[in-house]
Amino acid sequence: DAKTTQPPSMDCAEGRAANLPCNHSTISGNEYVYWYRQIHSQGPQYIIHGLKNNETNEMASLIITEDRKSSTLILPHATLRDTAVYYCIVRVAGMNTGFQKLVFGTGTRLLVSP
Amino acid sequence: EAQVTQNPRYLITVTGKKLTVTCSQNMNHEYMSWYRQDPGLGLRQIYYSMNVEVTDKGDVPEGYKVSRKEKRNFPLILESPSPNQTSLYFCASSSASGRRRPGELFFGEGSRLTVL
C-alpha cells in the first residue's frame, strides 16, 4: 500500500502558485520526502526532496511540517507546461534499505489553465 | 548525456510470444528497477536490482523475469506474455552515492507494450 496520500486532482490558474499537499503520517525518522512529476506518458522527473527542513530549488519549494507527517510542494508561478501528474514518495536515501520497494501511488493530476 | 534508454519504445505482440524489453543506463548506477503503469493504478514496481546479480521482486512480479549480469543493463523478460501485461513500462536507475541528490531516480522514456 502507498505510504503517501495525495488528492487525485487539482486545478490552478496560470501565473498563480500551485500548492500540492501530501500526507505521509507513517513516515520514519530517516525517510526523505521526494517529489516527481510525469508529463503526459513520459518518464517521471525529479523535482525536489527534503528530510525535515524546507527546501527550494529552481523548480519548486518543499514545505515539510514540523511533525513531518505532511508536506506541500509549491510551484510559485505555475505555467501551462506544469500540467502533469505529481507524485510524492517517501524513502530512505541509502543502499541498505531505501532502494527496495518504492511505492508511487496514483499522484495528483495538476491542470494549469490560462 | 546521462540517460536511461529503453527499447523498444512501442511493441505490439501476440499472446505467448516471448519478448525482452531492454534497459541500459550510462551513469554507473547500482540500483535499477522496472515499473508498469496502468490507468488509475499509478506506477507499480515489478522488480528491482541493488547491484549486479542482486535482484528482488517488487509488488507485481508475476509473469516477469529480470537479470542483472552487467551493471548498466537490466532487461525485463516476458516469457509468455498475456493481454493483462499490456501496459506502459518504465525502467529507472539510481545511485546511493549521489551527493547532490541522494536517491534520485532517473527514468527511461517508457515502453508501450500491447499483447493481443
Short mmCIF file of N, CA and C in Angstrom, two decimals, chain B residues 4-108:
data_model
loop_
_atom_site.label_atom_id
_atom_site.label_comp_id
_atom_site.label_asym_id
_atom_site.label_seq_id
_atom_site.Cartn_x
_atom_site.Cartn_y
_atom_site.Cartn_z
N VAL B 4 18.75 6.98 -19.27
CA VAL B 4 18.28 5.61 -19.18
C VAL B 4 17.56 5.33 -20.50
N THR B 5 18.00 4.30 -21.19
CA THR B 5 17.47 4.02 -22.53
C THR B 5 16.72 2.71 -22.53
N GLN B 6 15.50 2.77 -23.00
CA GLN B 6 14.67 1.57 -23.11
C GLN B 6 14.39 1.26 -24.57
N ASN B 7 14.33 -0.04 -24.87
CA ASN B 7 13.95 -0.48 -26.21
C ASN B 7 13.20 -1.81 -26.12
N PRO B 8 12.16 -1.97 -26.96
CA PRO B 8 11.62 -0.97 -27.88
C PRO B 8 10.74 0.04 -27.16
N ARG B 9 10.46 1.15 -27.78
CA ARG B 9 9.56 2.13 -27.22
C ARG B 9 8.10 1.72 -27.41
N TYR B 10 7.83 1.05 -28.49
CA TYR B 10 6.48 0.57 -28.78
C TYR B 10 6.58 -0.84 -29.33
N LEU B 11 5.65 -1.69 -28.89
CA LEU B 11 5.65 -3.06 -29.38
C LEU B 11 4.24 -3.62 -29.29
N ILE B 12 3.82 -4.23 -30.38
CA ILE B 12 2.57 -5.00 -30.39
C ILE B 12 2.96 -6.44 -30.63
N THR B 13 2.51 -7.33 -29.77
CA THR B 13 2.85 -8.73 -29.91
C THR B 13 1.62 -9.60 -29.65
N VAL B 14 1.80 -10.89 -29.72
CA VAL B 14 0.68 -11.81 -29.51
C VAL B 14 0.94 -12.64 -28.26
N THR B 15 -0.13 -13.14 -27.71
CA THR B 15 -0.05 -13.96 -26.51
C THR B 15 0.93 -15.12 -26.69
N GLY B 16 1.81 -15.28 -25.70
CA GLY B 16 2.71 -16.42 -25.69
C GLY B 16 4.04 -16.24 -26.39
N LYS B 17 4.20 -15.15 -27.11
CA LYS B 17 5.46 -14.94 -27.84
C LYS B 17 6.45 -14.19 -26.95
N LYS B 18 7.49 -14.90 -26.55
CA LYS B 18 8.47 -14.33 -25.61
C LYS B 18 9.04 -13.01 -26.11
N LEU B 19 9.20 -12.07 -25.20
CA LEU B 19 9.82 -10.82 -25.59
C LEU B 19 10.67 -10.26 -24.45
N THR B 20 11.60 -9.42 -24.83
CA THR B 20 12.50 -8.78 -23.87
C THR B 20 12.49 -7.28 -24.11
N VAL B 21 12.32 -6.53 -23.06
CA VAL B 21 12.45 -5.07 -23.11
C VAL B 21 13.80 -4.73 -22.46
N THR B 22 14.64 -4.08 -23.22
CA THR B 22 15.97 -3.79 -22.68
C THR B 22 15.99 -2.44 -21.97
N CYS B 23 16.89 -2.33 -21.01
CA CYS B 23 17.09 -1.08 -20.28
C CYS B 23 18.58 -0.93 -20.05
N SER B 24 19.10 0.24 -20.38
CA SER B 24 20.52 0.48 -20.21
C SER B 24 20.71 1.88 -19.64
N GLN B 25 21.62 2.00 -18.67
CA GLN B 25 21.93 3.33 -18.12
C GLN B 25 23.44 3.56 -18.20
N ASN B 26 23.80 4.84 -18.40
CA ASN B 26 25.21 5.19 -18.58
C ASN B 26 25.77 5.98 -17.41
N MET B 27 25.16 5.82 -16.24
CA MET B 27 25.55 6.63 -15.08
C MET B 27 26.24 5.80 -14.00
N ASN B 28 26.53 4.55 -14.30
CA ASN B 28 27.20 3.66 -13.34
C ASN B 28 26.37 3.49 -12.05
N HIS B 29 25.06 3.51 -12.22
CA HIS B 29 24.18 3.37 -11.05
C HIS B 29 24.12 1.93 -10.58
N GLU B 30 24.07 1.78 -9.24
CA GLU B 30 23.95 0.44 -8.68
C GLU B 30 22.51 -0.06 -8.77
N TYR B 31 21.58 0.82 -8.55
CA TYR B 31 20.19 0.42 -8.42
C TYR B 31 19.43 0.59 -9.73
N MET B 32 18.67 -0.43 -10.10
CA MET B 32 17.80 -0.33 -11.26
C MET B 32 16.48 -1.00 -10.94
N SER B 33 15.43 -0.54 -11.62
CA SER B 33 14.10 -1.03 -11.28
C SER B 33 13.19 -0.95 -12.49
N TRP B 34 12.18 -1.81 -12.50
CA TRP B 34 11.15 -1.77 -13.53
C TRP B 34 9.80 -1.47 -12.89
N TYR B 35 9.02 -0.61 -13.60
CA TYR B 35 7.67 -0.28 -13.18
C TYR B 35 6.72 -0.49 -14.36
N ARG B 36 5.48 -0.75 -14.03
CA ARG B 36 4.44 -0.70 -15.03
C ARG B 36 3.41 0.33 -14.61
N GLN B 37 2.81 0.96 -15.61
CA GLN B 37 1.82 2.00 -15.33
C GLN B 37 0.55 1.70 -16.08
N ASP B 38 -0.53 1.59 -15.34
CA ASP B 38 -1.84 1.32 -15.93
C ASP B 38 -2.81 2.39 -15.46
N PRO B 39 -3.79 2.71 -16.28
CA PRO B 39 -4.74 3.79 -15.94
C PRO B 39 -5.37 3.56 -14.56
N GLY B 40 -5.32 4.60 -13.73
CA GLY B 40 -5.94 4.52 -12.41
C GLY B 40 -5.14 3.79 -11.36
N LEU B 41 -4.02 3.17 -11.76
CA LEU B 41 -3.24 2.38 -10.80
C LEU B 41 -1.87 2.96 -10.51
N GLY B 42 -1.51 4.04 -11.15
CA GLY B 42 -0.22 4.65 -10.88
C GLY B 42 0.93 3.79 -11.33
N LEU B 43 2.09 4.04 -10.74
CA LEU B 43 3.29 3.28 -11.06
C LEU B 43 3.45 2.15 -10.06
N ARG B 44 3.57 0.94 -10.56
CA ARG B 44 3.75 -0.21 -9.68
C ARG B 44 5.07 -0.89 -10.01
N GLN B 45 5.80 -1.23 -8.95
CA GLN B 45 7.12 -1.79 -9.15
C GLN B 45 7.05 -3.28 -9.46
N ILE B 46 7.80 -3.70 -10.47
CA ILE B 46 7.79 -5.10 -10.90
C ILE B 46 8.96 -5.85 -10.26
N TYR B 47 10.16 -5.40 -10.54
CA TYR B 47 11.39 -5.95 -9.99
C TYR B 47 12.37 -4.82 -9.77
N TYR B 48 13.33 -5.06 -8.89
CA TYR B 48 14.40 -4.11 -8.72
C TYR B 48 15.71 -4.86 -8.52
N SER B 49 16.80 -4.14 -8.67
CA SER B 49 18.12 -4.75 -8.52
C SER B 49 19.02 -3.77 -7.76
N MET B 50 19.64 -4.27 -6.72
CA MET B 50 20.52 -3.43 -5.92
C MET B 50 21.92 -3.35 -6.51
N ASN B 51 22.29 -4.34 -7.31
CA ASN B 51 23.61 -4.35 -7.96
C ASN B 51 23.68 -5.59 -8.86
N VAL B 52 24.82 -5.80 -9.48
CA VAL B 52 24.99 -6.95 -10.37
C VAL B 52 24.67 -8.24 -9.63
N GLU B 53 23.86 -9.07 -10.26
CA GLU B 53 23.47 -10.39 -9.73
C GLU B 53 22.61 -10.31 -8.47
N VAL B 54 22.10 -9.13 -8.14
CA VAL B 54 21.22 -8.99 -6.96
C VAL B 54 19.89 -8.41 -7.42
N THR B 55 18.87 -9.24 -7.45
CA THR B 55 17.55 -8.78 -7.87
C THR B 55 16.50 -9.26 -6.87
N ASP B 56 15.37 -8.56 -6.87
CA ASP B 56 14.29 -8.96 -5.96
C ASP B 56 12.96 -8.49 -6.52
N LYS B 57 11.90 -9.11 -6.03
CA LYS B 57 10.56 -8.82 -6.53
C LYS B 57 10.03 -7.51 -5.96
N GLY B 58 9.29 -6.81 -6.79
CA GLY B 58 8.54 -5.65 -6.33
C GLY B 58 7.12 -6.08 -5.99
N ASP B 59 6.17 -5.23 -6.28
CA ASP B 59 4.79 -5.52 -5.91
C ASP B 59 4.04 -6.38 -6.93
N VAL B 60 4.45 -6.35 -8.19
CA VAL B 60 3.71 -7.10 -9.23
C VAL B 60 4.66 -7.89 -10.11
N PRO B 61 5.39 -8.87 -9.56
CA PRO B 61 6.39 -9.59 -10.35
C PRO B 61 5.85 -10.74 -11.22
N GLU B 62 4.61 -11.14 -11.01
CA GLU B 62 4.10 -12.33 -11.69
C GLU B 62 4.12 -12.15 -13.21
N GLY B 63 4.68 -13.14 -13.89
CA GLY B 63 4.73 -13.11 -15.34
C GLY B 63 5.97 -12.44 -15.91
N TYR B 64 6.85 -11.99 -15.04
CA TYR B 64 8.06 -11.28 -15.49
C TYR B 64 9.31 -11.94 -14.93
N LYS B 65 10.40 -11.78 -15.65
CA LYS B 65 11.72 -12.16 -15.15
C LYS B 65 12.67 -11.02 -15.45
N VAL B 66 13.75 -10.96 -14.70
CA VAL B 66 14.79 -9.97 -14.94
C VAL B 66 16.14 -10.63 -14.75
N SER B 67 17.17 -9.97 -15.22
CA SER B 67 18.54 -10.40 -14.94
C SER B 67 19.41 -9.17 -14.83
N ARG B 68 20.49 -9.28 -14.10
CA ARG B 68 21.43 -8.16 -13.96
C ARG B 68 22.84 -8.74 -14.03
N LYS B 69 23.25 -9.01 -15.24
CA LYS B 69 24.58 -9.60 -15.44
C LYS B 69 25.65 -8.52 -15.57
N GLU B 70 25.22 -7.34 -15.98
CA GLU B 70 26.16 -6.21 -16.08
C GLU B 70 25.51 -5.04 -15.35
N LYS B 71 26.34 -4.16 -14.87
CA LYS B 71 25.83 -3.04 -14.08
C LYS B 71 24.92 -2.14 -14.90
N ARG B 72 25.23 -1.93 -16.15
CA ARG B 72 24.49 -0.97 -16.94
C ARG B 72 23.17 -1.49 -17.49
N ASN B 73 22.99 -2.80 -17.55
CA ASN B 73 21.80 -3.35 -18.21
C ASN B 73 20.88 -4.10 -17.26
N PHE B 74 19.59 -3.96 -17.50
CA PHE B 74 18.60 -4.62 -16.64
C PHE B 74 17.38 -4.97 -17.51
N PRO B 75 17.48 -6.03 -18.28
CA PRO B 75 16.37 -6.38 -19.18
C PRO B 75 15.18 -6.97 -18.44
N LEU B 76 14.00 -6.68 -18.97
CA LEU B 76 12.74 -7.23 -18.47
C LEU B 76 12.26 -8.27 -19.47
N ILE B 77 12.03 -9.47 -18.98
CA ILE B 77 11.68 -10.59 -19.86
C ILE B 77 10.25 -11.04 -19.58
N LEU B 78 9.48 -11.13 -20.65
CA LEU B 78 8.14 -11.70 -20.56
C LEU B 78 8.18 -13.02 -21.31
N GLU B 79 8.24 -14.11 -20.56
CA GLU B 79 8.42 -15.43 -21.17
C GLU B 79 7.21 -15.84 -22.00
N SER B 80 6.03 -15.56 -21.50
CA SER B 80 4.79 -15.91 -22.20
C SER B 80 3.78 -14.80 -21.98
N PRO B 81 3.91 -13.73 -22.74
CA PRO B 81 3.06 -12.56 -22.49
C PRO B 81 1.57 -12.87 -22.60
N SER B 82 0.81 -12.18 -21.79
CA SER B 82 -0.65 -12.31 -21.85
C SER B 82 -1.25 -10.91 -21.96
N PRO B 83 -2.51 -10.81 -22.39
CA PRO B 83 -3.12 -9.48 -22.58
C PRO B 83 -3.10 -8.61 -21.33
N ASN B 84 -3.12 -9.21 -20.13
CA ASN B 84 -3.10 -8.37 -18.93
C ASN B 84 -1.73 -7.75 -18.65
N GLN B 85 -0.76 -8.06 -19.50
CA GLN B 85 0.54 -7.40 -19.41
C GLN B 85 0.65 -6.23 -20.39
N THR B 86 -0.44 -5.94 -21.06
CA THR B 86 -0.49 -4.72 -21.87
C THR B 86 -0.39 -3.54 -20.93
N SER B 87 0.63 -2.71 -21.14
CA SER B 87 0.89 -1.64 -20.18
C SER B 87 1.99 -0.73 -20.71
N LEU B 88 2.22 0.34 -19.96
CA LEU B 88 3.36 1.23 -20.21
C LEU B 88 4.42 0.89 -19.17
N TYR B 89 5.62 0.57 -19.64
CA TYR B 89 6.69 0.11 -18.75
C TYR B 89 7.79 1.17 -18.66
N PHE B 90 8.27 1.36 -17.43
CA PHE B 90 9.37 2.29 -17.20
C PHE B 90 10.50 1.59 -16.47
N CYS B 91 11.70 1.88 -16.92
CA CYS B 91 12.90 1.46 -16.22
C CYS B 91 13.46 2.69 -15.51
N ALA B 92 14.06 2.48 -14.36
CA ALA B 92 14.64 3.59 -13.61
C ALA B 92 15.95 3.14 -12.98
N SER B 93 16.84 4.10 -12.75
CA SER B 93 18.09 3.78 -12.08
C SER B 93 18.42 4.86 -11.07
N SER B 94 19.30 4.52 -10.15
CA SER B 94 19.65 5.46 -9.10
C SER B 94 20.98 5.06 -8.48
N SER B 95 21.63 6.03 -7.88
CA SER B 95 22.86 5.77 -7.17
C SER B 95 22.72 6.23 -5.73
N ALA B 96 23.19 5.44 -4.81
CA ALA B 96 23.12 5.82 -3.39
C ALA B 96 24.16 6.87 -3.07
N SER B 97 25.17 6.98 -3.91
CA SER B 97 26.27 7.87 -3.57
C SER B 97 26.15 9.22 -4.22
N GLY B 98 25.00 9.51 -4.85
CA GLY B 98 24.82 10.83 -5.46
C GLY B 98 24.82 11.90 -4.39
N ARG B 99 25.82 12.73 -4.39
CA ARG B 99 25.94 13.68 -3.28
C ARG B 99 24.93 14.79 -3.38
N ARG B 100 24.64 15.21 -4.57
CA ARG B 100 23.75 16.35 -4.73
C ARG B 100 22.31 15.96 -4.47
N ARG B 101 21.92 14.85 -5.01
CA ARG B 101 20.55 14.40 -4.85
C ARG B 101 20.57 12.91 -4.52
N PRO B 102 20.88 12.56 -3.30
CA PRO B 102 20.97 11.13 -2.96
C PRO B 102 19.65 10.44 -3.19
N GLY B 103 19.69 9.34 -3.90
CA GLY B 103 18.49 8.56 -4.11
C GLY B 103 17.62 9.02 -5.26
N GLU B 104 18.05 10.02 -6.02
CA GLU B 104 17.22 10.47 -7.14
C GLU B 104 17.09 9.37 -8.17
N LEU B 105 15.88 9.13 -8.60
CA LEU B 105 15.60 8.13 -9.62
C LEU B 105 15.60 8.78 -10.99
N PHE B 106 16.29 8.14 -11.93
CA PHE B 106 16.27 8.58 -13.32
C PHE B 106 15.46 7.56 -14.11
N PHE B 107 14.47 8.06 -14.82
CA PHE B 107 13.58 7.17 -15.56
C PHE B 107 13.86 7.18 -17.06
N GLY B 108 13.61 6.06 -17.69
CA GLY B 108 13.62 6.00 -19.14
C GLY B 108 12.33 6.61 -19.68
#
